[in-house]
mmCIF file of C-alpha atoms in Angstrom:
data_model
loop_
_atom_site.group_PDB
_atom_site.id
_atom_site.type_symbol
_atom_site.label_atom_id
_atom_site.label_comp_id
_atom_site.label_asym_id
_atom_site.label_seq_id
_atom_site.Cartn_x
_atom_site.Cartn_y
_atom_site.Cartn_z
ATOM 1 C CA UNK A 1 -54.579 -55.267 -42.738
ATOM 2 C CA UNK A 2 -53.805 -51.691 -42.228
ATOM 3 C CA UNK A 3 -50.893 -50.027 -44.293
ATOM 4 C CA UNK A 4 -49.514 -46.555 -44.982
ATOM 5 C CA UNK A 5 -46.718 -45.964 -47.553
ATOM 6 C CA UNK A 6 -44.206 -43.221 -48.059
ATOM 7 C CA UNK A 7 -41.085 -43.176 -49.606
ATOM 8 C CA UNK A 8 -38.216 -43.908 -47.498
ATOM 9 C CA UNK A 9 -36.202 -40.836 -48.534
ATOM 10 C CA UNK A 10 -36.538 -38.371 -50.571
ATOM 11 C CA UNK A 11 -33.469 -35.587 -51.843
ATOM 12 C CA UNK A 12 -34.125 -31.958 -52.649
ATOM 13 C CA UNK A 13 -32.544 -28.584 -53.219
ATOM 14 C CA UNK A 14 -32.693 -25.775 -50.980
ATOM 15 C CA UNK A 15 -35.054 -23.432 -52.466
ATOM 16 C CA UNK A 16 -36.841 -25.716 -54.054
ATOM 17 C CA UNK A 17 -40.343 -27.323 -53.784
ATOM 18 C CA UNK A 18 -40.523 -31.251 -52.965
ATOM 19 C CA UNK A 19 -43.781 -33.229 -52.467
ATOM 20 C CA UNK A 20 -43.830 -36.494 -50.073
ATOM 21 C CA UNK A 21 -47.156 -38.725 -50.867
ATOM 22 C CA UNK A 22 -48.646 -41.130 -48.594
ATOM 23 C CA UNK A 23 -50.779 -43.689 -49.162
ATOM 24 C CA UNK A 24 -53.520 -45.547 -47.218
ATOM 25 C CA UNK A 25 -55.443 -48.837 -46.936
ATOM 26 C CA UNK A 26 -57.275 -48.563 -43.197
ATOM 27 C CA UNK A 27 -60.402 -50.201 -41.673
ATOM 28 C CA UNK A 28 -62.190 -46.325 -41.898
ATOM 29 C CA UNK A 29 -61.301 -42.878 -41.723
ATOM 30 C CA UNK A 30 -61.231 -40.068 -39.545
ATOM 31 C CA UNK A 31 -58.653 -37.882 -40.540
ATOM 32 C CA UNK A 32 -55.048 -37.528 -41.626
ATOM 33 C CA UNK A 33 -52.075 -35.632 -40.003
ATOM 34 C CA UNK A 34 -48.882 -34.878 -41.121
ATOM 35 C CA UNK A 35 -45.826 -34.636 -38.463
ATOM 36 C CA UNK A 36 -41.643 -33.065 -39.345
ATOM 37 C CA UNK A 37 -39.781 -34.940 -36.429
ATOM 38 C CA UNK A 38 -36.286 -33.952 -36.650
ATOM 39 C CA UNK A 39 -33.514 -36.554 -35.273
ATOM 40 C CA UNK A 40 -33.476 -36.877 -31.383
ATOM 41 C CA UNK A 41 -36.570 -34.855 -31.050
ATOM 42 C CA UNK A 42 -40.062 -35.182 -30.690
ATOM 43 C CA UNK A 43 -42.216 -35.209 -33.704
ATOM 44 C CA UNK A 44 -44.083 -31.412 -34.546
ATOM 45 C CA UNK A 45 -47.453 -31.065 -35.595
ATOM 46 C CA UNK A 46 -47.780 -29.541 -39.227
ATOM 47 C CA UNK A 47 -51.592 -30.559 -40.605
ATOM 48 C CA UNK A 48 -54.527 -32.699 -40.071
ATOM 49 C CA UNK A 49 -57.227 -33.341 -42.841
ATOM 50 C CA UNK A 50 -60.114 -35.138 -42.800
ATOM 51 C CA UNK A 51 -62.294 -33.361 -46.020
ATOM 52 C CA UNK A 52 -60.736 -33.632 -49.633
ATOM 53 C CA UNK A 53 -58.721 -31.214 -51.145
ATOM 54 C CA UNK A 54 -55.794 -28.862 -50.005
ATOM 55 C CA UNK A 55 -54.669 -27.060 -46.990
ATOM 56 C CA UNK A 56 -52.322 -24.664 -47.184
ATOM 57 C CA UNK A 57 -50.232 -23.154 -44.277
ATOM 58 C CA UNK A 58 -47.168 -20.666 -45.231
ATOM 59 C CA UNK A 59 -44.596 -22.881 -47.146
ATOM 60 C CA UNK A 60 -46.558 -26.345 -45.962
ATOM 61 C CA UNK A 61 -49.884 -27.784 -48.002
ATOM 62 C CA UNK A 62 -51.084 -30.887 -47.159
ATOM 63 C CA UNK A 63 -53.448 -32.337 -49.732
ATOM 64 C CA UNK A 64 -56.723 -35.262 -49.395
ATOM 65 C CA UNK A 65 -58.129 -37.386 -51.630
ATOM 66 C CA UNK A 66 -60.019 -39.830 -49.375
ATOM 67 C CA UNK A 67 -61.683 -41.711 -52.592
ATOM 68 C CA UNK A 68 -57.824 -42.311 -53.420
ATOM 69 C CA UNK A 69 -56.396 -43.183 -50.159
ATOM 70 C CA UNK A 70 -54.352 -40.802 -50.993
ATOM 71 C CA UNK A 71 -52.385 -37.649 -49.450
ATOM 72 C CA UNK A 72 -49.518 -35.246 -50.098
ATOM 73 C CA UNK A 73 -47.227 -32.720 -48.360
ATOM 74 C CA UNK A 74 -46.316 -30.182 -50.510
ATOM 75 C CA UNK A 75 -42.902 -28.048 -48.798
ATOM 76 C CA UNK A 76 -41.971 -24.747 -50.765
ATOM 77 C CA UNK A 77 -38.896 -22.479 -50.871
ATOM 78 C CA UNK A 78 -36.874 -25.408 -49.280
ATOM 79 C CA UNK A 79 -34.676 -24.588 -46.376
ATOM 80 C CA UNK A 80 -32.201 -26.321 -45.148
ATOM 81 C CA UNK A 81 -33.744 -26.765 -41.485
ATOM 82 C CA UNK A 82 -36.272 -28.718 -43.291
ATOM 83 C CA UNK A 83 -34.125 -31.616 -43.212
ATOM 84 C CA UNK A 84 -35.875 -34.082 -41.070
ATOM 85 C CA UNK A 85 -38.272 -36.826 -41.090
ATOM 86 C CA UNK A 86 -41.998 -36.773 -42.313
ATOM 87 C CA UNK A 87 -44.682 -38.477 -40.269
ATOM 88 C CA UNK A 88 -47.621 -39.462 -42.266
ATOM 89 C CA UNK A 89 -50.870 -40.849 -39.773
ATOM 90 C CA UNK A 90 -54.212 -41.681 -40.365
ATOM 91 C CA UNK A 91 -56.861 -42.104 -37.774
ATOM 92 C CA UNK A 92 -59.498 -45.424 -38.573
ATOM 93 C CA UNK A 93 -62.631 -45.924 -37.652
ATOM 94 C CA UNK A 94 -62.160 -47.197 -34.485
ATOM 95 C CA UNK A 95 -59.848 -43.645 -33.596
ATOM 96 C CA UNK A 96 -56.605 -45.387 -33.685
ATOM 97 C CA UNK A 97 -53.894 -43.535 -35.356
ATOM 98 C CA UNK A 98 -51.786 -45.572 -37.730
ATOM 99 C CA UNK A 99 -48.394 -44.134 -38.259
ATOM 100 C CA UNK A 100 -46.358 -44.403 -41.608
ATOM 101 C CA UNK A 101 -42.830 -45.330 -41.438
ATOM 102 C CA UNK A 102 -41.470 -41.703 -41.970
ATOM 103 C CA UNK A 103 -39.948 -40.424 -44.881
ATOM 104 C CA UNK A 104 -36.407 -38.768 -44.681
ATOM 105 C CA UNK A 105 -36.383 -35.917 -46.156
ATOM 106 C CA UNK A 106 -32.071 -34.989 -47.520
ATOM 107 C CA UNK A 107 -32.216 -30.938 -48.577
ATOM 108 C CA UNK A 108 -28.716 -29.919 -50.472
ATOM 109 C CA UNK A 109 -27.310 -26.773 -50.908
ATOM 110 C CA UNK C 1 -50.215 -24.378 -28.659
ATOM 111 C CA UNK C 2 -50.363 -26.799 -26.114
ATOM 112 C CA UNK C 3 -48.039 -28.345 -24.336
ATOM 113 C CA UNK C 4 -47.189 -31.563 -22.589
ATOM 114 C CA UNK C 5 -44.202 -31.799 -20.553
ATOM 115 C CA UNK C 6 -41.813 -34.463 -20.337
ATOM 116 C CA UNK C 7 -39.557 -35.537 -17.871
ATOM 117 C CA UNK C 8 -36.695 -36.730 -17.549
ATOM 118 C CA UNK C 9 -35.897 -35.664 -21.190
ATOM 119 C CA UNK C 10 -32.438 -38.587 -20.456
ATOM 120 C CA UNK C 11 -31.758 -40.559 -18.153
ATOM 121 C CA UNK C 12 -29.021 -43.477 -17.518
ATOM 122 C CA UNK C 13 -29.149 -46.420 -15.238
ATOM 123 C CA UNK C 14 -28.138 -49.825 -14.174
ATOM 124 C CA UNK C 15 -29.412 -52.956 -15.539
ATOM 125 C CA UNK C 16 -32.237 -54.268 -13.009
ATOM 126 C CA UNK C 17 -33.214 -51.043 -11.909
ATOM 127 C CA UNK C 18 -36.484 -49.348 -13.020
ATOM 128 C CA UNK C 19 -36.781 -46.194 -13.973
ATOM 129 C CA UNK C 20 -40.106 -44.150 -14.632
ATOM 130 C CA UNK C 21 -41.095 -41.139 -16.988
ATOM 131 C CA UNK C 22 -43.356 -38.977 -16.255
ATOM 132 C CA UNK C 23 -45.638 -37.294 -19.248
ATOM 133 C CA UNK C 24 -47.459 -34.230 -18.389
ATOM 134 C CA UNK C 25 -50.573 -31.960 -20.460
ATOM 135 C CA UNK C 26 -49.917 -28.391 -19.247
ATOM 136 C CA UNK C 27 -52.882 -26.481 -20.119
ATOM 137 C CA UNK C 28 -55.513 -29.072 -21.229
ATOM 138 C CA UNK C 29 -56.801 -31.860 -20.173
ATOM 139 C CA UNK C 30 -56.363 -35.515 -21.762
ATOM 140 C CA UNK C 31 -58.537 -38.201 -21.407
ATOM 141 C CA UNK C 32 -55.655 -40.515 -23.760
ATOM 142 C CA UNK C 33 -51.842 -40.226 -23.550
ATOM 143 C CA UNK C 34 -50.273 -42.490 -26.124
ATOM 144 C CA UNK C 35 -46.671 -43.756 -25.744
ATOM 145 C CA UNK C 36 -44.228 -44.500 -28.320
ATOM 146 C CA UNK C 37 -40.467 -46.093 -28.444
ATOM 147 C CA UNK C 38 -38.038 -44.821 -31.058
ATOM 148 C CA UNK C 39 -35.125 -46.477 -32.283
ATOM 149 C CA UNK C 40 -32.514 -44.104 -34.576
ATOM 150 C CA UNK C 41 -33.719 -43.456 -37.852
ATOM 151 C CA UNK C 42 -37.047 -45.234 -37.404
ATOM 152 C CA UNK C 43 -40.338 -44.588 -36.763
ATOM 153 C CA UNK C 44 -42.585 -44.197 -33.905
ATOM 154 C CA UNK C 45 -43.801 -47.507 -32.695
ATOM 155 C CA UNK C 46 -46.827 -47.227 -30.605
ATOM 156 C CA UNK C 47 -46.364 -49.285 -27.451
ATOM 157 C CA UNK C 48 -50.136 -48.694 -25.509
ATOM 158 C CA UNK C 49 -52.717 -46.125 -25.035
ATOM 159 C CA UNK C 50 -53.592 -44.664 -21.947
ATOM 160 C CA UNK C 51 -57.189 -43.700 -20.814
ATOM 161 C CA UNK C 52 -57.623 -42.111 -17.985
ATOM 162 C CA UNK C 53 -58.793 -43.765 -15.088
ATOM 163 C CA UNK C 54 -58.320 -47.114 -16.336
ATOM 164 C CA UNK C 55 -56.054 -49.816 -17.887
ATOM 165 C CA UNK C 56 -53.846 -49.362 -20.434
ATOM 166 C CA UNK C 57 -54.384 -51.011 -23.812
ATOM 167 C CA UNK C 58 -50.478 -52.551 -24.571
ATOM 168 C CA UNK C 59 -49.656 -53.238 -28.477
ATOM 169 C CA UNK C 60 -49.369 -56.402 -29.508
ATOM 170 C CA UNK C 61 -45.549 -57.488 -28.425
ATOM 171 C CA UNK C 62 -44.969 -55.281 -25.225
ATOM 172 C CA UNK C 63 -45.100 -56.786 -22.273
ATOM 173 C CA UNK C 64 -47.663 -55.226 -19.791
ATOM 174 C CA UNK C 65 -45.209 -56.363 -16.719
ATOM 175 C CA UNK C 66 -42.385 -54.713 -18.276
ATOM 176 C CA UNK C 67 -43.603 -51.171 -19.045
ATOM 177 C CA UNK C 68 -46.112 -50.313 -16.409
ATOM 178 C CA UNK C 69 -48.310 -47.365 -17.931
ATOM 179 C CA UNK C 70 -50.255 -45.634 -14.949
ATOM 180 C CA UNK C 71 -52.592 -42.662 -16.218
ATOM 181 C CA UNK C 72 -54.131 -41.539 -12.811
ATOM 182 C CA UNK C 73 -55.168 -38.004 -13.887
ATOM 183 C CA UNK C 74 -56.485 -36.171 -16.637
ATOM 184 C CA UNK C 75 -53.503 -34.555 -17.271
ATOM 185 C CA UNK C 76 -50.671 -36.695 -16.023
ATOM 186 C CA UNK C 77 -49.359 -40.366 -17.106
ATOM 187 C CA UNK C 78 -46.193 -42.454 -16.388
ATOM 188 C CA UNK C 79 -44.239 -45.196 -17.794
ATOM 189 C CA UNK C 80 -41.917 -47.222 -15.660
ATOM 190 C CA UNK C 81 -39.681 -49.323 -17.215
ATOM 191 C CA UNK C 82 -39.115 -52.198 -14.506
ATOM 192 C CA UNK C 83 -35.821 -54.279 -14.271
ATOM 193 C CA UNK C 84 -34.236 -52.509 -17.518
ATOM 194 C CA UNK C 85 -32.095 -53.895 -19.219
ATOM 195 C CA UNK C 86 -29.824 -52.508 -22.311
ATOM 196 C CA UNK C 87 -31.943 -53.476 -25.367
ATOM 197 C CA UNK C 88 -34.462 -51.242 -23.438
ATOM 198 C CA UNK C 89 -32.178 -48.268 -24.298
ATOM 199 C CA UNK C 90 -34.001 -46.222 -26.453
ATOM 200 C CA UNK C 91 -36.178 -42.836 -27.040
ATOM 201 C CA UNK C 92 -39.923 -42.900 -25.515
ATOM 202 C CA UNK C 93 -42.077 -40.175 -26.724
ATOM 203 C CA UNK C 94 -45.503 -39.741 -25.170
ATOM 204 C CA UNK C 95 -48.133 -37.839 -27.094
ATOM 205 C CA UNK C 96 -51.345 -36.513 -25.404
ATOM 206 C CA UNK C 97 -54.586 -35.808 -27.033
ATOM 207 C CA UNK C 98 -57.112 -32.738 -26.161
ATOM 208 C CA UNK C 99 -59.897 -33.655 -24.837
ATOM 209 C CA UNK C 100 -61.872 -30.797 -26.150
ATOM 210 C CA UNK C 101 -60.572 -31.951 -29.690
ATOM 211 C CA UNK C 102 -62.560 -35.655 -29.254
ATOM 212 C CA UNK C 103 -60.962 -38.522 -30.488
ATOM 213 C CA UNK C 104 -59.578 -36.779 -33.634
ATOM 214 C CA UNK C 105 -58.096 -33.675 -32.140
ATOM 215 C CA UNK C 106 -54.463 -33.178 -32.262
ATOM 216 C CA UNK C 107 -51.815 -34.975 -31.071
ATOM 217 C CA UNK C 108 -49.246 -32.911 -28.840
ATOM 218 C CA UNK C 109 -45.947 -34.372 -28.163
ATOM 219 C CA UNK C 110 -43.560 -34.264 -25.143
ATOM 220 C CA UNK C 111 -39.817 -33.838 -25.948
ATOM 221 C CA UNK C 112 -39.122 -37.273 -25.672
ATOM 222 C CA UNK C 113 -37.521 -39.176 -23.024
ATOM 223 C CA UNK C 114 -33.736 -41.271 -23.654
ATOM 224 C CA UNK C 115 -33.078 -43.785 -21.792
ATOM 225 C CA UNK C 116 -29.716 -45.836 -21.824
ATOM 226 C CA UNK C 117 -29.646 -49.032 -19.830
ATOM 227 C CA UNK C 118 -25.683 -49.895 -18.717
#
């Protein structure tokens, strides 16, 4: 079957740097994205992949290894607005997107 | 970016009545609109996949009869909820994809519709 992991929740300090991984196991691959959602609100758009290796964008990077199944969202200077849910979802070989469960992301003073 | 519009972002109503939301691309067209219920602190779960000019495709579990999905234009799709009841309270997201961006462009989101059932 298809599966994505993340980590349920995940604590950091403000001003710090946290990484969320995801993994995969999908029929194919087209691509990976990574979405913040915060609570009550519709999920934002914050990378897609689809070669190996990192993308960086401000404080986000999102990282590929597709011989790993394997991804990574890399947050820096932590603020505390980036409290919210991370949406890891892969796209299979048939174009159907796969959602993770979301990891919660706690950032403390 | 692009947008896709929403509407309405809440609503309430009675049990047995039906309600429908309406999930609109702004500037771009999309060929698939994707719709998604959210319970609190969970995930997005995917409930069927609209194409344009045709049926549907419903996830395993949702019943077709229940949430009608009607995607009649490139850039407009709605999902009635027929004969709600409360356990159908919950947040429905649609997400539309750019159909200049092919079957892996990106996914824009509405702002989410919540619905509570009395």
């Amino acid at each position: 079957g298809q599966n994505i992991d993340q980590p349920t929740e995940m604590t950091a300090t403000e001003g710090a740097i946290v990484q969320i991984n995801c993994t995969y196991q999908t029929s194919g691959f087209n691509g990976l994205f990574w979405y913040q959602q915060h609570a009550g609100e519709a999920p934002t758009f914050l990378s897609y992949n689809v070669l190996d290796g990192l993308e960086e964008k401000g404080r986000f990077s999102s990282f590929l290894s597709r011989s790993k199944g394997y991804s990574y969202l890399l947050l820096k200077e932590l603020q505390m607005k980036d409290s919210a849910y991370y949406l890891c979802a892969v796209i299979d070989s048939n174009y159907q997107l796969i959602w993770g469960a979301g990891t919660k992301l706690i950032i403390k003073p | 970016g692009a947008v896709v519009s929403q509407h309405p972002s809440r609503v309430i109503c009675k049990s047995g009545t039906s309600v429908k939301i309406e999930c609109r691309s702004l500037d771009f067209q999309a060929t698939t609109m994707f719709w998604y219920r959210q319970f609190p602190k969970q995930s997005l779960m995917l409930m069927a996949t609209s194409n344009e000019g045709s049926k549907a495709t419903y996830e395993q579990g949702v019943e077709k009869d229940k949430f009608l999905i009607n995607h009649a234009s490139l850039t407009l799709s709605t999902l009635t909820v027929t004969s709600a009841h409360p356990e159908d309270s919950s947040f429905y997201i649609c997400s539309a994809r750019d159909r200049a961006g092919g079957d892996t462009g990106e996914l824009f989101f509405g702002e989410g519709s919540r619905l509570t059932v009395l």
